[in-house]
Coordinates of C-alpha atoms and ligand atoms in Angstrom, one line a residue:
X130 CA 14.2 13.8 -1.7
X131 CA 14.7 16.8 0.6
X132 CA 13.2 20.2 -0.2
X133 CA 15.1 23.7 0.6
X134 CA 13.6 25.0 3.2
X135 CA 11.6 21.9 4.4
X136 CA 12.0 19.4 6.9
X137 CA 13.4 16.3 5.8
X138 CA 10.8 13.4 5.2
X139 CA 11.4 12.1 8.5
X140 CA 11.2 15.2 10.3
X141 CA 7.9 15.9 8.5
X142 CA 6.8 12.5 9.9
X143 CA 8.3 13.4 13.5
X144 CA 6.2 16.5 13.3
X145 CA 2.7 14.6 12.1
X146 CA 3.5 12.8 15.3
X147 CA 3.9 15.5 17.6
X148 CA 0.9 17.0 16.3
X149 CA -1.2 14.4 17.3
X150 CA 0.6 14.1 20.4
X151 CA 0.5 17.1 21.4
X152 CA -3.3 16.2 21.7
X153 CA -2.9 12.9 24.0
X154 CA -1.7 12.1 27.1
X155 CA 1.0 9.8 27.0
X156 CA 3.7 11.0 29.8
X157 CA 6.9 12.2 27.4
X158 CA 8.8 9.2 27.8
X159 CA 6.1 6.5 25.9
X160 CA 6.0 9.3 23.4
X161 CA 9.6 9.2 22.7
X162 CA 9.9 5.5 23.1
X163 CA 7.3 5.1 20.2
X164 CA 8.5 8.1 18.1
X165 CA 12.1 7.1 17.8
X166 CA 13.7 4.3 15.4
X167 CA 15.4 1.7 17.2
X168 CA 18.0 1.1 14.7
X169 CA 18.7 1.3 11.2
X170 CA 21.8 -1.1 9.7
X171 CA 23.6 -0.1 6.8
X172 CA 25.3 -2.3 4.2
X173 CA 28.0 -1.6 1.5
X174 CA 28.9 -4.9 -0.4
X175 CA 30.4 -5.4 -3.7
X176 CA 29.0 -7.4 -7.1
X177 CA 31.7 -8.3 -9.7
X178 CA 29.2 -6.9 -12.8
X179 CA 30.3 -6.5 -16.4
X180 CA 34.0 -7.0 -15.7
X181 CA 34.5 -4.9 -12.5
X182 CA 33.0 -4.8 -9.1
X183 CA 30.3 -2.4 -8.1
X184 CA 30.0 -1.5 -4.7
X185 CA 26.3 -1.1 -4.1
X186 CA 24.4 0.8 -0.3
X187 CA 21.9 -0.7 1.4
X188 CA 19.6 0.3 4.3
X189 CA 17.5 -1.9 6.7
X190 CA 16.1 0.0 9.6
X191 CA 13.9 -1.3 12.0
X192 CA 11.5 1.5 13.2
X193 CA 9.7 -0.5 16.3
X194 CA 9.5 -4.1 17.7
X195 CA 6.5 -3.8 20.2
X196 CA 5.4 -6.7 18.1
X197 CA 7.6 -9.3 15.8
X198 CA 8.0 -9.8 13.2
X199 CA 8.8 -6.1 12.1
X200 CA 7.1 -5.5 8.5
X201 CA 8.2 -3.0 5.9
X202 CA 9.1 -2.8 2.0
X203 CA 12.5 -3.0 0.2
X204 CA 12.8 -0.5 -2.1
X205 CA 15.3 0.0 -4.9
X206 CA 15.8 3.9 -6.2
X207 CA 18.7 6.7 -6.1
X208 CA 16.9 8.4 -3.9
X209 CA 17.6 5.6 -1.0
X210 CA 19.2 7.3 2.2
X211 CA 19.3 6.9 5.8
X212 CA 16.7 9.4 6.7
X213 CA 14.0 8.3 3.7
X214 CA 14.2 4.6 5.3
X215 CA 13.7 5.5 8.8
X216 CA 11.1 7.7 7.3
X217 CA 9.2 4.8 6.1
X218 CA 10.2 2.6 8.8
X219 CA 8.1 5.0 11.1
X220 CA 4.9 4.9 8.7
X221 CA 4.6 1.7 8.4
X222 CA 4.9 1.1 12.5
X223 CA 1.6 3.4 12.4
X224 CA 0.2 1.6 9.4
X225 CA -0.1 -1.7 11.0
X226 CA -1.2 -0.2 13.6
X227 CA -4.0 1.5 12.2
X228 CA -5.0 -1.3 10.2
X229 CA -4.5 -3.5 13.4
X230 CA -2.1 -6.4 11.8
X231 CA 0.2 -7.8 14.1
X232 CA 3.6 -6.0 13.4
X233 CA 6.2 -3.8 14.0
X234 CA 7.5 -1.2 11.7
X235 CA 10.7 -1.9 9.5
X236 CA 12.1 -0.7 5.8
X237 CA 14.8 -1.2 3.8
X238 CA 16.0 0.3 0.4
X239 CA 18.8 -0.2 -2.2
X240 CA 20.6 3.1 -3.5
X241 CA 20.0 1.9 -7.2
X242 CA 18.7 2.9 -10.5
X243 CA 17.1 -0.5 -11.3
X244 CA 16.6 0.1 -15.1
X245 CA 20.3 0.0 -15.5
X246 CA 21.3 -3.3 -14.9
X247 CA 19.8 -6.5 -16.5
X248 CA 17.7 -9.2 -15.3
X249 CA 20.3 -11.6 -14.6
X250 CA 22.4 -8.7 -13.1
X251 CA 19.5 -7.5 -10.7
X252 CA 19.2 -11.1 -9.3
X253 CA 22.8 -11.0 -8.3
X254 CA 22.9 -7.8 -6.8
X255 CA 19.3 -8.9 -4.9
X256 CA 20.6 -12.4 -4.0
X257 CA 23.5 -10.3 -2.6
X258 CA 21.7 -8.2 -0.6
X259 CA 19.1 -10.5 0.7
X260 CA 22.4 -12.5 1.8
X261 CA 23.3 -9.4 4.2
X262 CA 20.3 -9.1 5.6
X263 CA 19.3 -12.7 6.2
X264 CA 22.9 -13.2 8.1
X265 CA 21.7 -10.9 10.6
X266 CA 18.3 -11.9 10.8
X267 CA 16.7 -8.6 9.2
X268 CA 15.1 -10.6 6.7
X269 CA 13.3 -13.8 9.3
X270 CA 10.2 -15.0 8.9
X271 CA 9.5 -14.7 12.6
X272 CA 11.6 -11.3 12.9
X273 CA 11.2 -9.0 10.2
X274 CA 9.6 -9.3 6.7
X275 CA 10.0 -7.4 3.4
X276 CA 7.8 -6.7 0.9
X277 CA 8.0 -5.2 -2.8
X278 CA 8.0 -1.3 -2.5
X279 CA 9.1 1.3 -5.4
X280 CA 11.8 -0.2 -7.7
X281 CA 10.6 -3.5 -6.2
X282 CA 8.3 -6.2 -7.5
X283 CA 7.1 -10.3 -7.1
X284 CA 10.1 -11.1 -8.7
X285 CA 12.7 -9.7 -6.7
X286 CA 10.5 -11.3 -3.5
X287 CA 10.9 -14.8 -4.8
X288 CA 14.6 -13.8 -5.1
X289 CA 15.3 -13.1 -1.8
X290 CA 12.6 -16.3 -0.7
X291 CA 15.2 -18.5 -2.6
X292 CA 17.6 -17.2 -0.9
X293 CA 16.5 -17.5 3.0
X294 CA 15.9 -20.8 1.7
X295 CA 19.0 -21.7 0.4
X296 CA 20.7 -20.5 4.1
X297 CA 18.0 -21.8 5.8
X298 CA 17.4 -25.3 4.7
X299 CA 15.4 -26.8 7.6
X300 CA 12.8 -23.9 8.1
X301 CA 9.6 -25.1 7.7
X302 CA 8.6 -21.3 7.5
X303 CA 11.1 -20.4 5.0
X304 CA 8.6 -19.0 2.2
X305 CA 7.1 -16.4 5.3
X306 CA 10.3 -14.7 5.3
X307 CA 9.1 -11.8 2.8
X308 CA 5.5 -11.2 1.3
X309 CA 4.7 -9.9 -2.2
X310 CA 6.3 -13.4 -3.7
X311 CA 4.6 -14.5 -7.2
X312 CA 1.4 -16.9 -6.1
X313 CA 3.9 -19.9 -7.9
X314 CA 6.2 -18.9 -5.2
X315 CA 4.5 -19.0 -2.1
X316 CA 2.5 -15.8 -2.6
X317 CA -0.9 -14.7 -2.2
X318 CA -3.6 -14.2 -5.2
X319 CA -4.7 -10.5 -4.7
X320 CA -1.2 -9.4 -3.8
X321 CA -0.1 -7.1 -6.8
X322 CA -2.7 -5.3 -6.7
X323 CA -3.0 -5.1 -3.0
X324 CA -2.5 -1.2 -2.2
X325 CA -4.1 0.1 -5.7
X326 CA -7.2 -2.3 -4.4
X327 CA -7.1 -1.1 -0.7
X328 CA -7.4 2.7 -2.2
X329 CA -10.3 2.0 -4.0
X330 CA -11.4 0.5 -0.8
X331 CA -10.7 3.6 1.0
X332 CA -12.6 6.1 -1.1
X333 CA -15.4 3.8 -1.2
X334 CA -15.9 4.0 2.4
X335 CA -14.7 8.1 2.9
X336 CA -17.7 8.3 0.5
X337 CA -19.9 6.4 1.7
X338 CA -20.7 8.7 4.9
X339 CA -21.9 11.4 3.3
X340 CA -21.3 14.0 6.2
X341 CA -17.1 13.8 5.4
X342 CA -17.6 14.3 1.5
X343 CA -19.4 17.2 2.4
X344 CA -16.1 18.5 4.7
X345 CA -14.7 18.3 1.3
X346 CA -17.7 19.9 -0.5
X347 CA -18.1 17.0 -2.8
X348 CA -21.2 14.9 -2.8
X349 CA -22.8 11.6 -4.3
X350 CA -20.2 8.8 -4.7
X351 CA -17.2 8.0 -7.1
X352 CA -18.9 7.8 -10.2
X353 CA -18.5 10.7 -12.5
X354 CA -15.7 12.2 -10.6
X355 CA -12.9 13.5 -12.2
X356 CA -9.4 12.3 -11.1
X357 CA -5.6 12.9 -11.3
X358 CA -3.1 10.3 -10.4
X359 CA 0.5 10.8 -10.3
X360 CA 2.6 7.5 -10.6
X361 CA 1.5 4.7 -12.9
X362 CA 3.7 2.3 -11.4
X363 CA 1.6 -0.7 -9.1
X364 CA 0.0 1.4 -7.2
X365 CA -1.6 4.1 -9.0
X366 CA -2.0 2.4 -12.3
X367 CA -4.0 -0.4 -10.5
X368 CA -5.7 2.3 -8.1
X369 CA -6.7 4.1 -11.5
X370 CA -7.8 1.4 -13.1
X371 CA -9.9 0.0 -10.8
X372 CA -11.3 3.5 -9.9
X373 CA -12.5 4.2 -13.5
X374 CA -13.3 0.9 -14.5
X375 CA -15.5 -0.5 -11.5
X376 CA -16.7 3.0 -9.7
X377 CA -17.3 5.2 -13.0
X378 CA -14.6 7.7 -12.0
X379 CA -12.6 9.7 -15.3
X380 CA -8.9 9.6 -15.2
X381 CA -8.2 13.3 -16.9
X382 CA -4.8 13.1 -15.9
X383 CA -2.0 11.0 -15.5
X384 CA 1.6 11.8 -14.2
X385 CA 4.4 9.9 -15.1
X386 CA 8.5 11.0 -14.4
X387 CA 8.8 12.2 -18.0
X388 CA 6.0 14.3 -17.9
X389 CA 1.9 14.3 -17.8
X390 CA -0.9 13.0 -20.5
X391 CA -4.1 14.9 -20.0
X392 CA -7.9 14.3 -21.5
X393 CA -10.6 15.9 -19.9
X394 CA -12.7 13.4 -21.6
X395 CA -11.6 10.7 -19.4
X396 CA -8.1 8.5 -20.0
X397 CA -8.2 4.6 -20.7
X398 CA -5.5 3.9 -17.8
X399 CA -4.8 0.3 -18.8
X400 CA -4.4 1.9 -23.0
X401 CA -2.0 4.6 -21.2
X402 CA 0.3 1.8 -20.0
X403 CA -0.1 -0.5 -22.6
X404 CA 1.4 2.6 -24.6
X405 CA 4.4 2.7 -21.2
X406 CA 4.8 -1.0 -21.7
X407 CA 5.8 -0.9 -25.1
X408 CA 7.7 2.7 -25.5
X409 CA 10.7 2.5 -22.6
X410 CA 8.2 3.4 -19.3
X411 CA 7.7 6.8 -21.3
X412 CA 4.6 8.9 -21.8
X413 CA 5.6 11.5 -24.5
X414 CA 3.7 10.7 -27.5
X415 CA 0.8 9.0 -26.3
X416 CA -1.7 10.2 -28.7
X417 CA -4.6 9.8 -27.0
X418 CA -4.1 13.0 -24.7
X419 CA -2.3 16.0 -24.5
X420 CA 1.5 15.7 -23.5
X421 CA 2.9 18.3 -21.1
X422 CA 6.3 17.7 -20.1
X423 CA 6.1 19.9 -16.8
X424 CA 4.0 17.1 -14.9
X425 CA 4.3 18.6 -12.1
X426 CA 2.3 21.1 -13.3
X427 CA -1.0 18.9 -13.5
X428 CA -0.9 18.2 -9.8
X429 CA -2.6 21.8 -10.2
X430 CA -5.3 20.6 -12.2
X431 CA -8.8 21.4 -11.3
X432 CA -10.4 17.9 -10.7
X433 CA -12.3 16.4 -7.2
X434 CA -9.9 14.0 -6.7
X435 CA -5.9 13.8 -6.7
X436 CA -4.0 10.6 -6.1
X437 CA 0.0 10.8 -5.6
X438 CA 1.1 7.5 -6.1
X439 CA 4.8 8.2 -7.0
X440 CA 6.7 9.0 -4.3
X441 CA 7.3 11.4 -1.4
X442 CA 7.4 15.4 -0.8
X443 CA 5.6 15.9 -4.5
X444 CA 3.8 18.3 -2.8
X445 CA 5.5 20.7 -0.7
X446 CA 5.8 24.3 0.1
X447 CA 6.4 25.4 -4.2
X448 CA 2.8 24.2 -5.4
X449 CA 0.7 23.7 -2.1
X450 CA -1.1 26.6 -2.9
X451 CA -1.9 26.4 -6.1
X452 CA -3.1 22.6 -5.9
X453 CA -7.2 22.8 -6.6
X454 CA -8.2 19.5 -5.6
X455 CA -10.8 19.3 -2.9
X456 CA -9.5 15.6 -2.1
X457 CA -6.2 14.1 -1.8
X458 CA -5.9 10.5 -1.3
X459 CA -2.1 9.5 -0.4
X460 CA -1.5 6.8 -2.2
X461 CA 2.2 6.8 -1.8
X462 CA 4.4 7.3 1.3
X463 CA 4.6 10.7 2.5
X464 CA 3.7 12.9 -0.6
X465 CA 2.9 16.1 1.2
X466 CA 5.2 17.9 3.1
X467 CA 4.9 19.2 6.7
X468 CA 4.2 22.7 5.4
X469 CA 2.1 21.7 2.7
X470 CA -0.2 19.4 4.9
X471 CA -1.0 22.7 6.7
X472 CA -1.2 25.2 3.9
X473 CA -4.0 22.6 2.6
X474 CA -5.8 21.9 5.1
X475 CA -5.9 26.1 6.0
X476 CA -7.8 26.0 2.8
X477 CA -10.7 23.2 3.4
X478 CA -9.1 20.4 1.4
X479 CA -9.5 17.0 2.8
X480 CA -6.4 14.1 3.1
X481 CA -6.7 10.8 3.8
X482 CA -3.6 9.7 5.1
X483 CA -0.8 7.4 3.4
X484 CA -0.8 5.6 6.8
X485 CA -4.6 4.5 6.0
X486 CA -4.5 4.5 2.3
X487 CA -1.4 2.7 0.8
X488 CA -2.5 -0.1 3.7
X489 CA -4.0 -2.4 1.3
X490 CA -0.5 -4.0 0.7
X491 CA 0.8 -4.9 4.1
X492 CA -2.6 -6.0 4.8
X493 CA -2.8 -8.6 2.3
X494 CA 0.9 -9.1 3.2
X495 CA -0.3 -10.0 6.6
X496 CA -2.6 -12.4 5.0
X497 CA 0.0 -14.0 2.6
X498 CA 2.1 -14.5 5.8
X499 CA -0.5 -16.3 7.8
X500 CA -1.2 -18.5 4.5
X501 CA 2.6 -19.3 4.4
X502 CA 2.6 -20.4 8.4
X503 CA -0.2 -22.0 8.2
X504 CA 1.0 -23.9 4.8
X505 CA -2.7 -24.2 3.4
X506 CA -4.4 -22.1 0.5
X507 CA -7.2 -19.9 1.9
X508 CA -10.8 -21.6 1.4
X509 CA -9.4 -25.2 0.3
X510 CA -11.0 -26.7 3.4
X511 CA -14.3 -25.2 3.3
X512 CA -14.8 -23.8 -0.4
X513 CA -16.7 -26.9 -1.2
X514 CA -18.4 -27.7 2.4
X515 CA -19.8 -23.9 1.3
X516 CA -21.1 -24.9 -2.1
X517 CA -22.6 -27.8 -0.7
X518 CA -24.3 -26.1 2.2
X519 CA -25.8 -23.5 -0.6
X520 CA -26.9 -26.4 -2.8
X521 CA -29.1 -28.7 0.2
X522 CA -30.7 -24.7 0.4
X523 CA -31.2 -24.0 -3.4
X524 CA -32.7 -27.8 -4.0
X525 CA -35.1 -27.5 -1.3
X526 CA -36.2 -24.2 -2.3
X527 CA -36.7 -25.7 -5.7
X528 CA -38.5 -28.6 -4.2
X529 CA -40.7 -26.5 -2.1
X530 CA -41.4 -24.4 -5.6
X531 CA -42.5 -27.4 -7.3
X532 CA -43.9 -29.8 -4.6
X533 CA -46.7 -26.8 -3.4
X534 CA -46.9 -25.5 -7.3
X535 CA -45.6 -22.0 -6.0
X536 CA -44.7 -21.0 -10.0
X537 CA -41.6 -19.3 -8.6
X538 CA -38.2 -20.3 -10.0
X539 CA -34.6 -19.0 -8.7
X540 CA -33.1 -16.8 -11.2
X541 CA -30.0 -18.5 -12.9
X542 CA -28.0 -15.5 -11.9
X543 CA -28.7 -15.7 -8.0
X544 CA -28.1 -19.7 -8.5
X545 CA -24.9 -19.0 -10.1
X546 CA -23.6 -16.6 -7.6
X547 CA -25.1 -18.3 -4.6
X548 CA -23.6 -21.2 -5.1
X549 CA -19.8 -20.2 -5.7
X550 CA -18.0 -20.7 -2.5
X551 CA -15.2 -18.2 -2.1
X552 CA -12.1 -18.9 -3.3
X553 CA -8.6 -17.4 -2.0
X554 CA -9.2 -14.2 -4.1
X555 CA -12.5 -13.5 -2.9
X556 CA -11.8 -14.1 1.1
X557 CA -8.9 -11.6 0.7
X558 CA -10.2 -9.0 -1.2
X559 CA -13.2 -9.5 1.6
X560 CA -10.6 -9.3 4.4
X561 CA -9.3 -6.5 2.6
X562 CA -12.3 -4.5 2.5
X563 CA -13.2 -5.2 6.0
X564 CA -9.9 -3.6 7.4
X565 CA -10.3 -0.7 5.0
X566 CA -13.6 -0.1 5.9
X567 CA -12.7 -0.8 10.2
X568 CA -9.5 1.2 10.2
X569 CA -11.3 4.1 8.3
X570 CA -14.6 4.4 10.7
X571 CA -12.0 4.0 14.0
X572 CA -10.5 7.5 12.2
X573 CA -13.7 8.8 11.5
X574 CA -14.7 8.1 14.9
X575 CA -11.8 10.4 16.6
X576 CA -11.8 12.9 13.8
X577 CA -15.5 13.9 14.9
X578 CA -15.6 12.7 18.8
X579 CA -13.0 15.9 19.6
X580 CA -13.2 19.5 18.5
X581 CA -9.5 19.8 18.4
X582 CA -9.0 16.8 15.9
X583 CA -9.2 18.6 12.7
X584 CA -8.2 16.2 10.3
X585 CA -8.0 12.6 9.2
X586 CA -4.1 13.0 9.7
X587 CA -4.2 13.4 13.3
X588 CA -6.9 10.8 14.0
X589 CA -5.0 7.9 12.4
X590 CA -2.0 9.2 14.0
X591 CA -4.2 9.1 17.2
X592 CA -5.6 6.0 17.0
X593 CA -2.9 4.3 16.0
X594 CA -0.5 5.6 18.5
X595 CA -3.2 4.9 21.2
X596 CA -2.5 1.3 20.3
X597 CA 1.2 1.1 20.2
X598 CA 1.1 2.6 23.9
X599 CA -1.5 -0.2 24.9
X600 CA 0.8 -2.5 24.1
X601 CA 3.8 -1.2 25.9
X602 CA 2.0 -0.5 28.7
X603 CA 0.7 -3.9 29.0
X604 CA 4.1 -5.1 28.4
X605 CA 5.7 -3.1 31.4
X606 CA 8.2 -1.7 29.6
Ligands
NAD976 P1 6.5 1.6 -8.6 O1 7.9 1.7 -8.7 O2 5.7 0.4 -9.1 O3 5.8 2.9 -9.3 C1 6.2 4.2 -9.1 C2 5.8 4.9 -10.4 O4 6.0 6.3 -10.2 C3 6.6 4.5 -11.6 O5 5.8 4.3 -12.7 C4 7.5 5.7 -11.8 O6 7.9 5.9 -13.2 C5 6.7 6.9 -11.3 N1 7.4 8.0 -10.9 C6 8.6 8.1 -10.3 N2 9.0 9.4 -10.0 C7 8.0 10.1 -10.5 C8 7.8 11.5 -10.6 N3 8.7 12.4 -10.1 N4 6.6 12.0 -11.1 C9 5.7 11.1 -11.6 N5 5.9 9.8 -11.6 C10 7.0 9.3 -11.0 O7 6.2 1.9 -7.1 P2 4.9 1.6 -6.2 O8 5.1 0.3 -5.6 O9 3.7 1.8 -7.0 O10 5.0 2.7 -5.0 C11 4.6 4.0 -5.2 C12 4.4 4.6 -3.8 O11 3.5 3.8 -3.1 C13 5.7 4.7 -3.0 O12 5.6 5.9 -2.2 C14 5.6 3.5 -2.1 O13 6.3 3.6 -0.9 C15 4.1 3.4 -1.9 N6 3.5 2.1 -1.5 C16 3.7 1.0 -2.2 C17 3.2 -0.2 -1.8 C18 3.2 -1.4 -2.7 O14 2.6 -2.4 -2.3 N7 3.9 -1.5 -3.8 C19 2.5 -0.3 -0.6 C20 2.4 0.9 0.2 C21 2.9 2.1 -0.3

């Protein structure tokens, strides 16, 4: 989407970039080495659909390969375009940075609208385009893997898995060619819910150091507070789920395309799209809330917390001023402008960057990845040597109970929990949080090391850039 009188979202990301540049010391020609994108192939083929062929665009750019494979989301929308996938491309170079896993940046999208074609007819345009790609090895499991993004889901990922497979029948690393596949499929459990998880994540940690709460003039932690998400697609509806459910926090609004539900009582998020489910993806009519059909207008809500999870440039330089939150959490790519970021952040509010938040994905992306090259199920090897370990240390405490007539018994709930060993869910939502909670305090640490480092925007930028560099520079490029 480009804005009158904005940059384009890549230029906006350019200019995030010289920002934090500006503020390092890098010699101009690193900094335009890692700013640039080192290629971006476009695709036009043709799928004979409902009697006649339709010629379909596709994008696959490839942002950075200072380490292979190159990582990034397919996505499938109208609003697909050169500059958007370059865009994205460049994020997610930073993003793995930041969150240190071992990639380069890539992203690819489909100009489509994919509720217009059929299930049948999606696989064929997908298998279609996966083919393109996977001919010129932008879809390899050792070069450059996909991953759901908007439009995109498990299903389309065991699409195009099928497919590497089916033109590459002797690799043994076939299924490692794209991430986000269904857990049948090669995938990963924890995947789905990957990025909503990772945000939860996030704010957990920003609020647990009390002193950057405070920079937004918010205190305590989640519970209680009162949030607006726009987007109930995977991302925010499992970010808002798991935020009111599991941290206490009251979803008073929710923003979907066709317009916004508001309840200042708090919103049920998984009622809300039970109710999208079953009436077309719509939310007019939910009657459990009052319906606006200007949703834009309830990114101006007064709340504490406000969580675009749609898409990019939703907040830009028609409503940056008039937008109350004192928190922003980026869920999605790229949802504030270039001249909103700094109209914002003139008036105290605090972002966490998309860069950092919506990292949850191609982190557990990573680990799905490692899990298919490694051909083993997290914890099957030592999920029971655990359990057994915990049991030798709950009998003898028993025995030592009984045997010096102590009178002290282990409750059943400790003895439950104590001796589960942790299953593939539980090691990645650990590695999850560990990342989350690393990536956020190697931020934290630049945003209040240096005077001149204002926001969180600039220290991930920072930081991550600091470690692209490393790596060139140790490359001797
Ligand atoms: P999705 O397609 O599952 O959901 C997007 C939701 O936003 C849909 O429910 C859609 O109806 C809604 N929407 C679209 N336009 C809207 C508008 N103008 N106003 C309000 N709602 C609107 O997509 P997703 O995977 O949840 O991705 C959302 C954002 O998160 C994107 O920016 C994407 O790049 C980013 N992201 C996604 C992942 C992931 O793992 N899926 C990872 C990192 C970042």
């Amino acid at each position: 989407m480009t804005i009158a009188g904005e940059p384009s979202f890549r230029e906006s990301v350019d200019m995030m970039f010289r920002r934090a540049t500006a503020l390092m010391d890098l010699g101009p020609g690193l900094q335009e080495k890692i700013r640039v994108c080192n290629s971006t192939y476009t695709v036009r083929f043709g799928v004979r659909l409902r009697g006649k062929i339709e010629t379909f665009v596709g994008y696959r750019s490839v942002h950075s390969e200072h380490m292979e494979p190159v990582k990034g989301g397919i996505r499938y929308s109208l609003g697909v375009n050169q500059d958007e996938v370059e865009a994205l491309a460049a994020l997610m170079t930073y993003k793995c940075a930041l969150v240190e896993t071992p990639f380069g940046g890539s992203k690819g999208g489909l100009c489509i609208d994919p509720r217009k074609w059929d299930e049948h007819e999606l696989e064929q345009i997908t298998r279609r385009f996966a083919y393109e790609l996977i001919k010129r090895d932008l879809i390899n499991p050792a070069q450059n893997v996909p991953a759901p993004d908007m439009g995109t889901g498990e299903r389309e990922m065991a699409w195009i898995a099928d497919q590497y497979a089916r033109m590459n029948t002797t690799d043994i690393n076939a299924k490692a060619c794209v991430t986000g596949k269904p857990p049948h499929a090669g995938g990963i459990q924890g995947r789905v819910e990957a990025t909503g998880r990772g945000v939860q994540f996030a704010l957990r940690e920003f609020f647990r150091h009390k002193e950057d709460a405070a920079k937004a003039n918010l205190s305590g932690g989640l519970d209680g507070k009162r949030l607006v998400v726009q987007g109930l697609g995977n991302v925010g509806y499992h970010a808002a789920k798991f935020l009111s459910e599991e941290d206490g926090a009251k979803v008073i609004a929710i923003i979907e395309r066709d317009g916004a539900v508001i309840n200042d009582a708090g919103l049920d998020v998984e009622d809300v799209r039970q109710w999208m489910n079953s009436h077309g993806g719509l939310l007019a009519e939910y009657p459990r809330g009052t319906y606006m059909i200007d949703g834009a207008k309830a990114l101006e809500l007064d709340c504490d917390l406000l969580i675009p999870a749609a898409m990019e440039g939703v907040i830009n330089l028609s409503n940056a001023a008039r937008i109350k939150a004192p928190l922003i959490i980026e869920a999605a790519n790229g949802p504030i402008t270039f001249g909103a970021d700094e109209i914002l952040r003139a008036k105290g509010c605090v972002i966490i960057p998309d860069m950092y938040a919506n990292a949850g994905g191609v982190t557990v992306s990573y680990f799905e990845w490692v899990k298919n090259l490694s051909h083993i199920r997290f914890g099957r090897m030592q999920r029971r040597a655990e359990e057994g370990r915990s049991r030798i240390l709950v009998e003898e405490l028993e025995r030592l109970s009984n045997d010096q007539q102590l009178g002290w018994q282990l409750s059943p709930d400790f003895k439950e929990k104590f001796l589960q060993g942790s299953d593939e869910l539980a090691l990645v939502r650990s590695g999850l949080d560990d990342t989350m909670r690393t990536a956020y305090q190697s931020m934290r640490e630049v945003w209040h090391a240096r005077d001149e480092v204002q926001d969180l925007r600039v220290a991930a930028y920072i930081v991550s850039i600091s470690r692209i560099a490393k790596t060139y520079q140790s490359k001797g490029l």
